[in-house]
Short mmCIF file of C-alpha atoms and ligand atoms in Angstrom, two decimals:
data_model
loop_
_atom_site.label_atom_id
_atom_site.label_comp_id
_atom_site.label_asym_id
_atom_site.label_seq_id
_atom_site.Cartn_x
_atom_site.Cartn_y
_atom_site.Cartn_z
CA MET J 5 -244.69 123.05 -125.39
CA LEU J 6 -242.47 120.33 -124.04
CA THR J 7 -239.14 119.95 -125.76
CA GLU J 8 -236.25 117.78 -124.84
CA ALA J 9 -232.79 117.64 -126.32
CA ARG J 10 -231.06 114.32 -125.94
CA GLN J 11 -227.98 113.16 -127.75
CA ALA J 12 -227.74 109.46 -127.21
CA THR J 13 -224.21 108.80 -128.34
CA ALA J 14 -221.59 111.55 -128.37
CA ALA J 15 -220.53 113.44 -125.24
CA PRO J 16 -221.39 115.94 -123.97
CA VAL J 17 -224.93 114.74 -123.50
CA GLU J 18 -227.37 117.54 -122.75
CA ARG J 19 -230.40 116.44 -120.80
CA THR J 20 -232.44 119.60 -120.54
CA ALA J 21 -236.21 119.70 -120.66
CA THR J 22 -238.12 122.94 -121.20
CA LEU J 23 -241.75 123.79 -120.59
CA LEU J 24 -242.90 127.01 -122.24
CA LEU J 25 -245.79 128.65 -120.37
CA ASP J 26 -248.68 130.03 -122.39
CA ASP J 27 -250.03 133.49 -121.60
CA PHE J 28 -252.90 132.14 -119.53
CA GLU J 29 -250.56 130.02 -117.37
CA ALA J 30 -248.09 132.90 -116.93
CA ALA J 31 -250.92 135.22 -115.85
CA ARG J 32 -252.24 132.64 -113.41
CA LEU J 33 -248.78 132.19 -111.88
CA ARG J 34 -248.27 135.93 -111.63
CA GLY J 35 -251.62 136.24 -109.85
CA LEU J 36 -250.84 133.43 -107.44
CA ALA J 37 -247.42 134.92 -106.61
CA ALA J 38 -248.99 138.33 -105.95
CA GLN J 39 -251.61 136.74 -103.73
CA VAL J 40 -249.16 134.80 -101.53
CA THR J 41 -246.82 137.81 -101.34
CA ALA J 42 -249.64 139.93 -100.00
CA GLU J 43 -250.72 137.24 -97.55
CA TYR J 44 -247.40 136.04 -96.15
CA ARG J 45 -245.01 139.00 -96.83
CA SER J 46 -241.82 136.96 -96.30
CA VAL J 47 -240.77 133.59 -97.76
CA ALA J 48 -239.41 132.77 -94.28
CA ASN J 49 -242.86 133.21 -92.72
CA PRO J 50 -243.40 129.88 -90.86
CA GLU J 51 -247.04 129.83 -92.00
CA PHE J 52 -245.97 130.06 -95.63
CA LEU J 53 -243.35 127.33 -95.16
CA ALA J 54 -245.98 125.09 -93.60
CA GLU J 55 -248.42 125.72 -96.47
CA SER J 56 -246.22 126.14 -99.55
CA THR J 57 -246.51 122.51 -100.69
CA VAL J 58 -250.28 122.73 -100.53
CA ILE J 59 -250.41 126.13 -102.23
CA ALA J 60 -248.22 124.68 -104.99
CA HIS J 61 -251.14 122.42 -105.89
CA GLU J 62 -252.65 125.56 -107.40
CA LEU J 63 -249.90 125.87 -109.99
CA PRO J 64 -251.01 125.06 -113.55
CA ARG J 65 -251.35 121.34 -114.11
CA ARG J 66 -248.73 121.26 -116.90
CA VAL J 67 -246.19 122.81 -114.52
CA ARG J 68 -246.99 120.31 -111.79
CA SER J 69 -246.76 117.41 -114.16
CA PHE J 70 -243.50 118.68 -115.69
CA LEU J 71 -241.76 119.16 -112.32
CA ASN J 72 -243.09 115.89 -110.99
CA ARG J 73 -241.36 114.12 -113.88
CA ALA J 74 -238.18 115.98 -113.02
CA ARG J 75 -238.55 114.77 -109.44
CA LEU J 76 -238.72 111.15 -110.64
CA ASP J 77 -235.99 111.42 -113.29
CA ASP J 78 -232.64 110.14 -111.98
CA ILE J 79 -230.58 111.01 -115.05
CA GLY J 80 -231.94 114.43 -116.04
CA HIS J 81 -229.65 117.44 -115.80
CA THR J 82 -231.81 120.56 -115.77
CA VAL J 83 -235.42 121.56 -116.29
CA VAL J 84 -236.60 125.02 -117.30
CA VAL J 85 -240.09 126.51 -116.91
CA SER J 86 -239.87 129.34 -119.40
CA GLY J 87 -242.07 132.37 -120.06
CA HIS J 88 -242.73 133.75 -116.58
CA ALA J 89 -244.10 137.30 -116.67
CA LEU J 90 -241.70 139.70 -114.96
CA ASP J 91 -243.67 142.90 -115.39
CA ALA J 92 -243.85 143.61 -111.65
CA LEU J 93 -240.08 144.20 -111.74
CA GLY J 94 -240.65 147.23 -113.95
CA PRO J 95 -237.74 149.61 -113.96
CA GLU J 96 -236.35 148.36 -110.65
CA PRO J 97 -232.56 148.26 -111.03
CA THR J 98 -230.39 145.27 -110.19
CA PRO J 99 -229.18 145.93 -106.62
CA ARG J 100 -225.50 146.55 -105.91
CA HIS J 101 -225.32 143.88 -103.22
CA TRP J 102 -227.33 140.83 -102.12
CA ARG J 103 -228.05 142.63 -98.83
CA GLU J 104 -230.20 145.10 -100.78
CA ALA J 105 -231.82 142.50 -103.04
CA ASP J 106 -234.84 141.36 -101.02
CA THR J 107 -236.80 144.24 -102.49
CA GLU J 108 -240.51 144.87 -102.23
CA ARG J 109 -241.09 144.41 -105.96
CA SER J 110 -238.86 141.39 -106.45
CA ARG J 111 -240.38 139.55 -103.50
CA ALA J 112 -243.17 138.11 -105.63
CA TYR J 113 -240.47 136.36 -107.69
CA ALA J 114 -238.98 134.88 -104.53
CA PHE J 115 -242.42 133.45 -103.73
CA LEU J 116 -242.81 132.22 -107.30
CA LEU J 117 -239.53 130.32 -107.04
CA MET J 118 -240.49 128.90 -103.64
CA LEU J 119 -243.81 127.61 -104.99
CA HIS J 120 -242.16 125.81 -107.90
CA ALA J 121 -239.53 124.42 -105.52
CA ALA J 122 -242.30 123.05 -103.30
CA LEU J 123 -243.16 120.59 -106.09
CA LEU J 124 -239.68 119.05 -105.78
CA GLY J 125 -239.09 119.21 -102.04
CA ASP J 126 -238.38 121.73 -99.29
CA VAL J 127 -236.17 124.81 -99.36
CA ILE J 128 -233.27 125.24 -96.94
CA GLY J 129 -230.93 128.15 -96.25
CA TRP J 130 -227.45 128.32 -94.77
CA ALA J 131 -226.59 130.25 -91.62
CA THR J 132 -223.22 130.93 -93.24
CA GLN J 133 -224.54 132.22 -96.58
CA GLN J 134 -226.36 135.53 -97.21
CA ASP J 135 -227.50 135.77 -93.58
CA GLY J 136 -229.44 132.49 -93.72
CA ARG J 137 -231.91 133.70 -96.36
CA LEU J 138 -234.01 130.99 -97.99
CA VAL J 139 -234.06 132.81 -101.30
CA THR J 140 -230.62 134.16 -102.11
CA ASP J 141 -229.59 136.56 -104.86
CA VAL J 142 -227.01 136.00 -107.57
CA LEU J 143 -225.69 139.30 -108.90
CA PRO J 144 -222.26 140.81 -109.57
CA ILE J 145 -220.74 142.75 -106.67
CA ARG J 146 -218.13 145.44 -107.20
CA GLY J 147 -214.74 144.37 -105.85
CA GLN J 148 -215.57 140.64 -106.19
CA GLU J 149 -215.08 140.42 -110.00
CA ASN J 150 -212.37 137.78 -109.74
CA SER J 151 -213.55 135.95 -106.63
CA PRO J 152 -214.42 132.24 -106.81
CA ILE J 153 -218.09 132.76 -105.82
CA SER J 154 -221.30 133.62 -107.63
CA SER J 155 -220.91 137.39 -107.16
CA SER J 156 -217.87 137.22 -109.46
CA SER J 157 -218.01 138.27 -113.11
CA HIS J 158 -214.66 138.75 -114.90
CA ALA J 159 -213.55 135.27 -113.87
CA PRO J 160 -215.68 132.27 -114.86
CA LEU J 161 -217.29 130.47 -111.93
CA GLY J 162 -215.71 127.02 -111.82
CA TRP J 163 -218.02 124.04 -111.97
CA HIS J 164 -219.19 122.56 -108.70
CA THR J 165 -221.80 120.56 -106.90
CA GLU J 166 -223.60 123.24 -104.87
CA ASP J 167 -222.41 123.08 -101.24
CA ALA J 168 -220.54 119.85 -102.00
CA PHE J 169 -218.84 119.97 -98.60
CA SER J 170 -222.05 119.29 -96.68
CA PRO J 171 -224.34 116.26 -96.40
CA SER J 172 -227.18 118.80 -96.10
CA ARG J 173 -226.59 120.15 -99.62
CA GLY J 174 -229.58 120.62 -101.89
CA ASP J 175 -230.79 117.97 -104.34
CA HIS J 176 -231.97 120.66 -106.73
CA ILE J 177 -230.80 124.24 -107.17
CA GLY J 178 -233.54 126.57 -108.34
CA LEU J 179 -232.70 129.70 -110.34
CA LEU J 180 -235.19 132.32 -111.51
CA CYS J 181 -233.59 134.62 -114.06
CA LEU J 182 -234.76 138.21 -113.67
CA ARG J 183 -232.19 139.87 -115.89
CA ASN J 184 -229.36 138.64 -118.11
CA PRO J 185 -228.45 141.35 -120.62
CA ASP J 186 -225.39 139.63 -122.10
CA ARG J 187 -226.91 136.14 -122.24
CA THR J 188 -224.23 135.01 -119.79
CA THR J 189 -224.44 131.24 -119.71
CA THR J 190 -224.82 128.85 -116.83
CA THR J 191 -222.43 125.96 -117.47
CA VAL J 192 -223.37 122.33 -116.83
CA SER J 193 -221.43 119.08 -116.91
CA HIS J 194 -221.84 115.46 -115.96
CA VAL J 195 -219.98 112.18 -115.90
CA VAL J 196 -220.18 109.14 -118.15
CA PRO J 197 -218.68 106.45 -115.90
CA ALA J 198 -218.00 104.08 -118.79
CA ALA J 199 -215.70 106.70 -120.31
CA LEU J 200 -213.48 106.66 -117.21
CA GLY J 201 -210.88 103.99 -116.58
CA ASP J 202 -211.96 101.07 -114.36
CA ALA J 203 -209.30 101.89 -111.77
CA ALA J 204 -210.28 105.56 -111.56
CA ARG J 205 -213.96 104.71 -111.24
CA GLU J 206 -213.29 102.38 -108.34
CA VAL J 207 -211.15 104.90 -106.50
CA LEU J 208 -213.58 107.80 -107.07
CA ALA J 209 -216.32 105.78 -105.35
CA GLN J 210 -214.26 105.44 -102.18
CA ALA J 211 -214.02 107.91 -99.29
CA ARG J 212 -210.61 109.26 -100.31
CA PHE J 213 -211.41 112.90 -101.08
CA LEU J 214 -211.71 116.10 -99.08
CA ILE J 215 -214.12 118.90 -99.98
CA GLU J 216 -213.74 122.32 -98.38
CA PRO J 217 -216.56 124.90 -98.20
CA ASP J 218 -216.25 127.63 -100.81
CA PRO J 219 -215.83 131.24 -99.61
CA SER J 220 -219.54 132.02 -100.14
CA HIS J 221 -219.90 130.40 -96.72
CA SER J 222 -218.69 132.90 -94.14
CA ARG J 223 -217.12 131.69 -90.90
CA ARG J 224 -216.86 128.07 -92.01
CA GLY J 225 -213.38 128.26 -93.48
CA GLY J 226 -210.76 126.65 -91.33
CA THR J 227 -213.09 125.77 -88.50
CA ALA J 228 -213.86 122.15 -89.38
CA VAL J 229 -211.66 119.41 -90.78
CA PRO J 230 -213.50 117.78 -93.70
CA ARG J 231 -214.09 114.04 -93.56
CA PRO J 232 -213.02 111.96 -96.55
CA VAL J 233 -215.90 111.28 -98.95
CA PRO J 234 -216.40 109.61 -102.34
CA VAL J 235 -216.99 111.91 -105.32
CA LEU J 236 -218.74 109.48 -107.66
CA THR J 237 -221.57 107.23 -106.45
CA GLY J 238 -224.68 105.55 -107.81
CA PRO J 239 -225.12 102.92 -110.53
CA GLU J 240 -223.28 103.24 -113.82
CA ASP J 241 -226.41 104.27 -115.72
CA ALA J 242 -227.41 106.90 -113.11
CA PRO J 243 -224.18 108.25 -111.61
CA GLN J 244 -224.16 110.88 -108.88
CA LEU J 245 -221.43 113.46 -108.49
CA CYS J 246 -220.30 115.39 -105.44
CA VAL J 247 -217.30 117.46 -106.38
CA ASP J 248 -216.14 121.07 -106.55
CA ARG J 249 -213.41 121.79 -109.10
CA ASP J 250 -211.67 124.37 -106.91
CA TYR J 251 -212.25 122.90 -103.43
CA THR J 252 -211.79 119.14 -103.80
CA SER J 253 -208.52 117.31 -103.20
CA ALA J 254 -207.32 113.78 -102.60
CA VAL J 255 -206.49 112.83 -99.02
CA PRO J 256 -202.87 113.98 -98.55
CA GLY J 257 -200.39 111.31 -99.61
CA ASP J 258 -202.94 109.31 -101.64
CA ALA J 259 -201.35 109.52 -105.10
CA GLU J 260 -203.82 107.03 -106.59
CA ALA J 261 -206.78 109.19 -105.50
CA GLU J 262 -205.00 112.26 -106.86
CA ARG J 263 -204.64 110.62 -110.30
CA ALA J 264 -208.27 109.48 -110.31
CA LEU J 265 -209.46 112.98 -109.39
CA ALA J 266 -207.37 114.50 -112.17
CA GLU J 267 -208.97 112.07 -114.63
CA LEU J 268 -212.46 112.99 -113.38
CA VAL J 269 -211.77 116.73 -113.61
CA ALA J 270 -210.51 116.40 -117.20
CA HIS J 271 -213.57 114.31 -118.07
CA ILE J 272 -216.00 116.83 -116.56
CA ASP J 273 -214.15 119.70 -118.29
CA ALA J 274 -214.57 117.90 -121.60
CA ASN J 275 -218.31 117.40 -121.03
CA LEU J 276 -219.07 121.02 -120.12
CA TYR J 277 -221.91 122.66 -122.04
CA GLU J 278 -223.72 125.98 -121.82
CA LEU J 279 -227.27 126.72 -120.71
CA PRO J 280 -228.37 130.26 -121.55
CA LEU J 281 -231.05 131.50 -119.14
CA ARG J 282 -233.31 134.32 -120.26
CA PRO J 283 -235.42 136.63 -118.09
CA GLY J 284 -238.52 134.70 -117.06
CA ASP J 285 -236.75 131.31 -117.14
CA LEU J 286 -237.12 129.32 -113.93
CA CYS J 287 -234.56 126.53 -113.89
CA PHE J 288 -233.83 123.62 -111.58
CA VAL J 289 -230.37 122.08 -111.77
CA ASP J 290 -230.21 118.51 -110.45
CA ASN J 291 -227.40 118.85 -107.93
CA ARG J 292 -226.79 115.09 -107.90
CA THR J 293 -226.46 114.30 -111.58
CA VAL J 294 -224.61 117.42 -112.72
CA VAL J 295 -222.17 120.09 -111.65
CA HIS J 296 -222.72 123.68 -112.72
CA GLY J 297 -220.85 126.97 -113.06
CA ARG J 298 -221.05 130.22 -115.00
CA SER J 299 -219.20 131.81 -117.90
CA ARG J 300 -217.45 135.17 -117.49
CA PHE J 301 -219.05 138.52 -118.19
CA ARG J 302 -218.43 142.28 -117.85
CA PRO J 303 -220.68 143.84 -115.21
CA ARG J 304 -221.87 147.42 -115.75
CA TYR J 305 -222.96 148.29 -112.18
CA ASP J 306 -225.63 150.55 -113.61
CA GLY J 307 -228.71 148.62 -112.48
CA THR J 308 -228.99 146.48 -115.62
CA ASP J 309 -226.71 143.58 -114.60
CA ARG J 310 -227.52 139.91 -114.47
CA TRP J 311 -229.77 139.05 -111.51
CA LEU J 312 -231.06 135.63 -110.46
CA LYS J 313 -233.06 134.50 -107.44
CA ARG J 314 -231.78 131.18 -106.09
CA VAL J 315 -232.99 128.40 -103.75
CA ASN J 316 -231.60 125.11 -102.43
CA VAL J 317 -234.18 122.32 -102.43
CA VAL J 318 -233.87 119.05 -100.50
CA THR J 319 -236.11 116.12 -101.34
CA ASP J 320 -235.92 114.84 -97.77
CA LEU J 321 -235.96 117.65 -95.22
CA ARG J 322 -235.25 115.24 -92.36
CA ARG J 323 -231.87 114.41 -93.88
CA THR J 324 -230.80 117.93 -92.93
CA ARG J 325 -232.14 117.78 -89.37
CA PRO J 326 -228.76 116.95 -87.74
CA GLU J 327 -227.43 120.28 -89.01
CA ARG J 328 -230.51 122.36 -88.20
CA LEU J 329 -230.79 123.76 -84.71
CA THR J 330 -234.52 123.01 -84.33
CA SER J 331 -237.23 121.18 -86.24
CA ASP J 332 -238.86 124.48 -87.12
CA THR J 333 -235.92 126.22 -88.70
CA ARG J 334 -235.03 125.78 -92.36
CA VAL J 335 -231.56 127.18 -91.80
CA VAL J 336 -228.65 124.76 -91.79
CA GLY J 337 -225.79 125.55 -89.40
CA ARG J 338 -225.69 127.77 -86.39
FE1 LIG H 402 -223.59 127.18 -107.67
#
């Protein structure tokens, strides 16, 4: 069933489309994921990466059609393919750390996410994030409860464009929810340019802002001086954001840019809404039209905590080539 919630007038506008799989489709997807897992073993297998777009043609037609529309939609916020069967996970506990999370039984879900992502583009990883893995894991880590990264829990994760600091950032962020016992929400927000002042809009579109990498990227901090960039681009009816609430600032001394950024931040705060992901929900966040974050929660560290598999998808792999060491690698950075 295809449902879409649109509120045409009042902000915040929620542009989320959901496709609910039927049992036959879920079984077919589960079978396909098991088959590719057995054949390729690792999502980083070069043979799998070369074939994943073609294999994705075997996904149910409704899924292909749904994600193709998401690919063409320049104002949509998120899409969710709901109802994936997670029975292979069985009693496997949520790992204590992302290093332990590429487990034998959860690997089929990594492949499942990669195959859906292949309908939107190509998956990249970061040399500086989770050891360059293409499928990363979002789970709470003890000792990082109040950190500003996705392994936090007690503190809300501030809204951001994923990897806003880099021109190689993903166009879509894919999330497959494996476990979410407290219905912890993903937060989403966007911009309505007409609601901003003319002066602010003009300034925000100019290269007068600095974006630092967040601490989820090891080794990057302090090594490179960011270049000034705009934070709001695109036409008024299809604006694109590139901003991280905690890591964006105006160029030092530019008071006008500072005021415009403060106006944008207040506007995005006011437009924030919640997207609850349930186990079996596979979501793509459009990393150009919206920013996203996460509400706070209390981790238990008993194997039942929230656990998502995550990918970064670029619609034009060649755009990332300057930051990839070779044509063959999908890992950005060195
Ligand atoms: Fe994120």
